[in-house]
PDB file of C-alpha atoms in Angstrom:
ATOM      1  CA  UNK A   1      -0.074  -0.050   0.212  1.00  0.00           C
ATOM      2  CA  UNK A   2       1.254   3.553  -0.885  1.00  0.00           C
ATOM      3  CA  UNK A   3      -0.273   6.656   1.014  1.00  0.00           C
ATOM      4  CA  UNK A   4       0.300   8.975  -1.840  1.00  0.00           C
ATOM      5  CA  UNK A   5      -1.081   6.481  -4.408  1.00  0.00           C
ATOM      6  CA  UNK A   6      -3.974   4.440  -3.626  1.00  0.00           C
ATOM      7  CA  UNK A   7      -4.896   3.354  -7.239  1.00  0.00           C
ATOM      8  CA  UNK A   8      -2.427   0.424  -7.313  1.00  0.00           C
ATOM      9  CA  UNK A   9      -4.131  -1.315  -4.346  1.00  0.00           C
ATOM     10  CA  UNK A  10      -7.015  -2.340  -6.438  1.00  0.00           C
ATOM     11  CA  UNK A  11      -4.708  -3.780  -9.194  1.00  0.00           C
ATOM     12  CA  UNK A  12      -2.797  -5.803  -6.594  1.00  0.00           C
ATOM     13  CA  UNK A  13      -6.056  -7.079  -5.201  1.00  0.00           C
ATOM     14  CA  UNK A  14      -8.074  -7.628  -8.203  1.00  0.00           C
ATOM     15  CA  UNK A  15      -5.285  -8.492 -10.893  1.00  0.00           C
ATOM     16  CA  UNK A  16      -6.061 -12.215 -11.017  1.00  0.00           C
ATOM     17  CA  UNK A  17      -9.661 -11.960 -11.950  1.00  0.00           C
ATOM     18  CA  UNK A  18      -8.816  -9.538 -15.105  1.00  0.00           C
ATOM     19  CA  UNK A  19      -6.995 -12.203 -17.032  1.00  0.00           C
ATOM     20  CA  UNK A  20      -8.835 -14.312 -19.595  1.00  0.00           C
ATOM     21  CA  UNK A  21      -6.731 -17.443 -19.066  1.00  0.00           C
ATOM     22  CA  UNK A  22      -8.501 -20.642 -18.242  1.00  0.00           C
ATOM     23  CA  UNK A  23      -8.209 -22.584 -14.910  1.00  0.00           C
ATOM     24  CA  UNK A  24      -6.081 -25.810 -14.566  1.00  0.00           C
ATOM     25  CA  UNK A  25      -7.566 -28.643 -12.675  1.00  0.00           C
ATOM     26  CA  UNK A  26      -5.682 -29.440  -9.333  1.00  0.00           C
ATOM     27  CA  UNK A  27      -7.477 -32.877  -9.063  1.00  0.00           C
ATOM     28  CA  UNK A  28      -9.823 -35.122 -10.775  1.00  0.00           C
ATOM     29  CA  UNK A  29     -13.551 -34.385 -10.390  1.00  0.00           C
ATOM     30  CA  UNK A  30     -15.719 -37.315 -11.297  1.00  0.00           C
ATOM     31  CA  UNK A  31     -18.357 -35.979  -8.802  1.00  0.00           C
ATOM     32  CA  UNK A  32     -18.919 -32.941 -10.923  1.00  0.00           C
ATOM     33  CA  UNK A  33     -20.667 -32.290 -14.221  1.00  0.00           C
ATOM     34  CA  UNK A  34     -18.955 -29.698 -16.673  1.00  0.00           C
ATOM     35  CA  UNK A  35     -22.050 -27.416 -15.961  1.00  0.00           C
ATOM     36  CA  UNK A  36     -21.712 -27.578 -12.241  1.00  0.00           C
ATOM     37  CA  UNK A  37     -17.920 -27.246 -12.406  1.00  0.00           C
ATOM     38  CA  UNK A  38     -18.472 -23.953 -14.358  1.00  0.00           C
ATOM     39  CA  UNK A  39     -21.004 -22.793 -12.143  1.00  0.00           C
ATOM     40  CA  UNK A  40     -18.758 -23.173  -8.933  1.00  0.00           C
ATOM     41  CA  UNK A  41     -15.827 -21.547 -10.850  1.00  0.00           C
ATOM     42  CA  UNK A  42     -17.949 -18.717 -11.714  1.00  0.00           C
ATOM     43  CA  UNK A  43     -19.210 -18.467  -7.972  1.00  0.00           C
ATOM     44  CA  UNK A  44     -15.874 -18.608  -6.447  1.00  0.00           C
ATOM     45  CA  UNK A  45     -14.208 -15.872  -8.818  1.00  0.00           C
ATOM     46  CA  UNK A  46     -17.366 -13.942  -7.895  1.00  0.00           C
ATOM     47  CA  UNK A  47     -17.115 -14.470  -4.171  1.00  0.00           C
ATOM     48  CA  UNK A  48     -12.991 -13.420  -4.336  1.00  0.00           C
ATOM     49  CA  UNK A  49     -14.104 -10.327  -6.337  1.00  0.00           C
ATOM     50  CA  UNK A  50     -16.738  -9.379  -3.613  1.00  0.00           C
ATOM     51  CA  UNK A  51     -13.916  -9.912  -0.868  1.00  0.00           C
ATOM     52  CA  UNK A  52     -11.136  -8.129  -2.508  1.00  0.00           C
ATOM     53  CA  UNK A  53     -13.451  -5.126  -3.621  1.00  0.00           C
ATOM     54  CA  UNK A  54     -14.911  -4.956   0.096  1.00  0.00           C
ATOM     55  CA  UNK A  55     -11.389  -5.015   1.727  1.00  0.00           C
ATOM     56  CA  UNK A  56      -9.946  -2.817  -1.028  1.00  0.00           C
ATOM     57  CA  UNK A  57     -12.360  -0.071   0.052  1.00  0.00           C
ATOM     58  CA  UNK A  58     -11.960  -0.244   3.720  1.00  0.00           C
ATOM     59  CA  UNK A  59      -8.264  -0.249   3.390  1.00  0.00           C
ATOM     60  CA  UNK A  60      -8.223   2.940   1.043  1.00  0.00           C
ATOM     61  CA  UNK A  61     -10.677   4.686   3.277  1.00  0.00           C
ATOM     62  CA  UNK A  62      -8.195   3.754   6.133  1.00  0.00           C
ATOM     63  CA  UNK A  63      -5.008   4.886   4.300  1.00  0.00           C
ATOM     64  CA  UNK A  64      -6.623   8.188   3.682  1.00  0.00           C
ATOM     65  CA  UNK A  65      -7.706   8.978   7.191  1.00  0.00           C
ATOM     66  CA  UNK A  66      -4.742   7.384   8.985  1.00  0.00           C
ATOM     67  CA  UNK A  67      -2.092   6.003   6.772  1.00  0.00           C
ATOM     68  CA  UNK A  68      -0.677   2.614   6.770  1.00  0.00           C
ATOM     69  CA  UNK A  69      -0.840   1.714  10.439  1.00  0.00           C
ATOM     70  CA  UNK A  70      -4.478   2.489  10.372  1.00  0.00           C
ATOM     71  CA  UNK A  71      -4.720   0.208   7.356  1.00  0.00           C
ATOM     72  CA  UNK A  72      -2.891  -2.597   8.960  1.00  0.00           C
ATOM     73  CA  UNK A  73      -5.449  -2.552  11.926  1.00  0.00           C
ATOM     74  CA  UNK A  74      -8.303  -2.322   9.443  1.00  0.00           C
ATOM     75  CA  UNK A  75      -7.040  -5.462   7.507  1.00  0.00           C
ATOM     76  CA  UNK A  76      -6.521  -7.191  10.892  1.00  0.00           C
ATOM     77  CA  UNK A  77     -10.093  -6.604  12.054  1.00  0.00           C
ATOM     78  CA  UNK A  78     -12.093  -6.494   9.084  1.00  0.00           C
ATOM     79  CA  UNK A  79     -10.709  -9.029   6.776  1.00  0.00           C
ATOM     80  CA  UNK A  80     -12.223 -11.941   8.794  1.00  0.00           C
ATOM     81  CA  UNK A  81     -15.516 -10.295   9.335  1.00  0.00           C
ATOM     82  CA  UNK A  82     -15.724  -9.723   5.596  1.00  0.00           C
ATOM     83  CA  UNK A  83     -14.893 -13.371   4.850  1.00  0.00           C
ATOM     84  CA  UNK A  84     -17.498 -14.464   7.485  1.00  0.00           C
ATOM     85  CA  UNK A  85     -20.134 -12.292   5.677  1.00  0.00           C
ATOM     86  CA  UNK A  86     -19.738 -13.567   2.467  1.00  0.00           C
ATOM     87  CA  UNK A  87     -19.520 -17.247   3.836  1.00  0.00           C
ATOM     88  CA  UNK A  88     -22.897 -16.495   5.420  1.00  0.00           C
ATOM     89  CA  UNK A  89     -24.388 -15.008   2.259  1.00  0.00           C
ATOM     90  CA  UNK A  90     -23.138 -17.808  -0.240  1.00  0.00           C
ATOM     91  CA  UNK A  91     -22.065 -20.724   1.471  1.00  0.00           C
ATOM     92  CA  UNK A  92     -18.554 -20.270   0.246  1.00  0.00           C
ATOM     93  CA  UNK A  93     -15.827 -20.375   2.974  1.00  0.00           C
ATOM     94  CA  UNK A  94     -13.269 -17.840   1.525  1.00  0.00           C
ATOM     95  CA  UNK A  95      -9.879 -16.681   3.311  1.00  0.00           C
ATOM     96  CA  UNK A  96      -6.141 -15.954   2.152  1.00  0.00           C
ATOM     97  CA  UNK A  97      -3.036 -17.959   3.001  1.00  0.00           C
ATOM     98  CA  UNK A  98       0.583 -17.898   1.997  1.00  0.00           C
ATOM     99  CA  UNK A  99       3.853 -19.563   2.290  1.00  0.00           C
ATOM    100  CA  UNK A 100       5.067 -16.463   4.156  1.00  0.00           C
ATOM    101  CA  UNK A 101       2.373 -15.910   6.623  1.00  0.00           C
ATOM    102  CA  UNK A 102       1.406 -12.741   8.389  1.00  0.00           C
ATOM    103  CA  UNK A 103      -1.295 -14.117  10.392  1.00  0.00           C
ATOM    104  CA  UNK A 104      -0.873 -17.586  11.680  1.00  0.00           C
ATOM    105  CA  UNK A 105      -4.600 -18.409  11.609  1.00  0.00           C
ATOM    106  CA  UNK A 106      -4.262 -18.117   7.884  1.00  0.00           C
ATOM    107  CA  UNK A 107      -1.625 -21.317   7.704  1.00  0.00           C
ATOM    108  CA  UNK A 108      -2.273 -23.375   4.537  1.00  0.00           C
ATOM    109  CA  UNK A 109      -3.028 -27.010   4.664  1.00  0.00           C
ATOM    110  CA  UNK A 110      -1.390 -29.729   2.674  1.00  0.00           C
ATOM    111  CA  UNK A 111      -3.420 -28.955  -0.534  1.00  0.00           C
ATOM    112  CA  UNK A 112      -3.271 -25.501  -0.193  1.00  0.00           C
ATOM    113  CA  UNK A 113       0.633 -25.700   0.614  1.00  0.00           C
ATOM    114  CA  UNK A 114       1.135 -27.691  -2.767  1.00  0.00           C
ATOM    115  CA  UNK A 115      -0.855 -25.176  -4.769  1.00  0.00           C
ATOM    116  CA  UNK A 116       1.205 -22.197  -3.240  1.00  0.00           C
ATOM    117  CA  UNK A 117       4.177 -24.236  -4.313  1.00  0.00           C
ATOM    118  CA  UNK A 118       2.936 -24.702  -7.674  1.00  0.00           C
ATOM    119  CA  UNK A 119       2.326 -21.183  -8.146  1.00  0.00           C
ATOM    120  CA  UNK A 120       5.712 -20.383  -7.136  1.00  0.00           C
ATOM    121  CA  UNK A 121       7.297 -23.004  -9.445  1.00  0.00           C
ATOM    122  CA  UNK A 122       5.297 -21.203 -12.510  1.00  0.00           C
ATOM    123  CA  UNK A 123       6.311 -17.854 -11.382  1.00  0.00           C
ATOM    124  CA  UNK A 124      10.017 -18.885 -11.134  1.00  0.00           C
ATOM    125  CA  UNK A 125       9.602 -20.487 -14.675  1.00  0.00           C
ATOM    126  CA  UNK A 126       8.753 -17.150 -16.193  1.00  0.00           C
ATOM    127  CA  UNK A 127       4.758 -16.587 -15.817  1.00  0.00           C
ATOM    128  CA  UNK A 128       3.879 -13.581 -14.462  1.00  0.00           C
ATOM    129  CA  UNK A 129       2.242 -13.632 -10.615  1.00  0.00           C
ATOM    130  CA  UNK A 130      -0.850 -11.700 -12.008  1.00  0.00           C
ATOM    131  CA  UNK A 131      -1.308 -14.290 -15.173  1.00  0.00           C
ATOM    132  CA  UNK A 132      -1.137 -17.492 -13.155  1.00  0.00           C
ATOM    133  CA  UNK A 133      -4.333 -19.506 -13.790  1.00  0.00           C
ATOM    134  CA  UNK A 134      -6.407 -20.596 -10.737  1.00  0.00           C
ATOM    135  CA  UNK A 135      -6.196 -23.955  -9.368  1.00  0.00           C
ATOM    136  CA  UNK A 136      -9.199 -26.084  -8.655  1.00  0.00           C
ATOM    137  CA  UNK A 137     -10.379 -29.748  -7.522  1.00  0.00           C
ATOM    138  CA  UNK A 138     -12.187 -31.960  -5.378  1.00  0.00           C
ATOM    139  CA  UNK A 139     -10.485 -32.655  -2.002  1.00  0.00           C
ATOM    140  CA  UNK A 140     -11.179 -34.986   0.970  1.00  0.00           C
ATOM    141  CA  UNK A 141     -11.517 -33.096   4.031  1.00  0.00           C
ATOM    142  CA  UNK A 142      -9.996 -34.092   7.575  1.00  0.00           C
ATOM    143  CA  UNK A 143     -13.275 -35.719   8.266  1.00  0.00           C
ATOM    144  CA  UNK A 144     -13.181 -37.662   4.887  1.00  0.00           C
ATOM    145  CA  UNK A 145     -15.922 -35.607   2.913  1.00  0.00           C
ATOM    146  CA  UNK A 146     -15.251 -34.286  -0.676  1.00  0.00           C
ATOM    147  CA  UNK A 147     -14.769 -30.519  -0.646  1.00  0.00           C
ATOM    148  CA  UNK A 148     -14.522 -28.252  -3.846  1.00  0.00           C
ATOM    149  CA  UNK A 149     -11.547 -26.347  -3.357  1.00  0.00           C
ATOM    150  CA  UNK A 150     -10.476 -23.241  -5.549  1.00  0.00           C
ATOM    151  CA  UNK A 151      -7.474 -21.052  -5.127  1.00  0.00           C
ATOM    152  CA  UNK A 152      -6.311 -17.911  -7.091  1.00  0.00           C
ATOM    153  CA  UNK A 153      -2.873 -16.389  -6.602  1.00  0.00           C
ATOM    154  CA  UNK A 154      -2.503 -13.053  -5.120  1.00  0.00           C
ATOM    155  CA  UNK A 155       0.312 -10.761  -7.096  1.00  0.00           C
ATOM    156  CA  UNK A 156       2.529  -8.079  -5.137  1.00  0.00           C
ATOM    157  CA  UNK A 157       1.589  -4.865  -6.252  1.00  0.00           C
ATOM    158  CA  UNK A 158       3.861  -1.734  -5.905  1.00  0.00           C
ATOM    159  CA  UNK A 159       1.423  -0.380  -3.387  1.00  0.00           C
ATOM    160  CA  UNK A 160       1.788  -3.669  -1.254  1.00  0.00           C
ATOM    161  CA  UNK A 161       5.308  -2.942  -0.292  1.00  0.00           C
ATOM    162  CA  UNK A 162       4.676  -0.410   2.125  1.00  0.00           C
ATOM    163  CA  UNK A 163       3.545  -3.351   4.409  1.00  0.00           C
ATOM    164  CA  UNK A 164       5.066  -6.153   2.593  1.00  0.00           C
ATOM    165  CA  UNK A 165       8.507  -5.027   1.039  1.00  0.00           C
ATOM    166  CA  UNK A 166      11.895  -5.192   2.405  1.00  0.00           C
ATOM    167  CA  UNK A 167      12.048  -1.428   3.510  1.00  0.00           C
ATOM    168  CA  UNK A 168       8.970  -1.052   5.821  1.00  0.00           C
ATOM    169  CA  UNK A 169       8.955   2.167   7.776  1.00  0.00           C
ATOM    170  CA  UNK A 170       9.529   2.042  11.651  1.00  0.00           C
ATOM    171  CA  UNK A 171       5.928   2.888  12.233  1.00  0.00           C
ATOM    172  CA  UNK A 172       4.620   0.071   9.952  1.00  0.00           C
ATOM    173  CA  UNK A 173       6.940  -2.374  11.539  1.00  0.00           C
ATOM    174  CA  UNK A 174       5.891  -1.435  15.151  1.00  0.00           C
ATOM    175  CA  UNK A 175       2.310  -1.946  14.243  1.00  0.00           C
ATOM    176  CA  UNK A 176       3.148  -5.415  12.494  1.00  0.00           C
ATOM    177  CA  UNK A 177       4.996  -6.315  15.718  1.00  0.00           C
ATOM    178  CA  UNK A 178       2.135  -5.470  17.906  1.00  0.00           C
ATOM    179  CA  UNK A 179      -0.613  -7.213  15.826  1.00  0.00           C
ATOM    180  CA  UNK A 180       1.512 -10.068  14.459  1.00  0.00           C
ATOM    181  CA  UNK A 181       4.725 -10.883  16.440  1.00  0.00           C
ATOM    182  CA  UNK A 182       5.531 -13.791  14.234  1.00  0.00           C
ATOM    183  CA  UNK A 183       5.137 -12.084  10.922  1.00  0.00           C
ATOM    184  CA  UNK A 184       6.880 -13.654   8.059  1.00  0.00           C
ATOM    185  CA  UNK A 185       5.128 -11.612   5.278  1.00  0.00           C
ATOM    186  CA  UNK A 186       7.806  -8.957   4.410  1.00  0.00           C
ATOM    187  CA  UNK A 187      10.818  -8.922   1.877  1.00  0.00           C
ATOM    188  CA  UNK A 188       8.624  -9.182  -1.248  1.00  0.00           C
ATOM    189  CA  UNK A 189       9.240  -7.501  -4.439  1.00  0.00           C
ATOM    190  CA  UNK A 190       6.763  -6.155  -6.922  1.00  0.00           C
ATOM    191  CA  UNK A 191       5.318  -9.014  -9.045  1.00  0.00           C
ATOM    192  CA  UNK A 192       6.036 -11.768  -6.764  1.00  0.00           C
ATOM    193  CA  UNK A 193       3.313 -14.256  -5.662  1.00  0.00           C
ATOM    194  CA  UNK A 194       2.597 -13.085  -2.162  1.00  0.00           C
ATOM    195  CA  UNK A 195      -0.115 -15.937  -1.213  1.00  0.00           C
ATOM    196  CA  UNK A 196      -3.562 -16.836  -2.787  1.00  0.00           C
ATOM    197  CA  UNK A 197      -7.075 -16.423  -1.966  1.00  0.00           C
ATOM    198  CA  UNK A 198      -8.556 -19.949  -1.154  1.00  0.00           C
ATOM    199  CA  UNK A 199     -11.898 -21.202  -1.196  1.00  0.00           C
ATOM    200  CA  UNK A 200     -13.652 -24.375   0.059  1.00  0.00           C
ATOM    201  CA  UNK A 201     -17.205 -25.214  -0.647  1.00  0.00           C
ATOM    202  CA  UNK A 202     -19.161 -28.247   0.447  1.00  0.00           C
ATOM    203  CA  UNK A 203     -20.156 -30.839  -2.012  1.00  0.00           C
TER     204      UNK A 203
END
């Protein structure tokens, strides 16, 4: 996030939805018809768009009124609330995860970790983070129930570096230390994969 230039925040949050590339399957899906699959993909994209736009609006407002430290506080409090509201409205469990965590509550499970590693490998091979196709598949839950899973990579925009870059300011660093004492989510460069939106749906 960048206090003097808020526009890139929207790009960083929403870039993954703007590409036209097809999604790639993350597992076989014998339980789903093609129609059901496409409906789920569309609904998942819409839920991520809703989450990103809602959070973006609140972060931009916080940046304008109080700068990066207030935006960090808003993200800490409002991101989980927005996710719960979307889940209650749609039945879609949405969140964010990363290989370099800020909030330990967002730790990836095995499928998410493998998917994140796949995103990183594709990016290392030369694919821009904003162009990485989503991954999806039917995955067995811890209780043995099939779940539809969907993940879309989050690219690191220039505006994100205020809180996620290598040279965060002292005020930002202190705010992060207060809210996230085990924070790992700094040291990024523009264009890297910062993490992913992740969705779980009951079958």
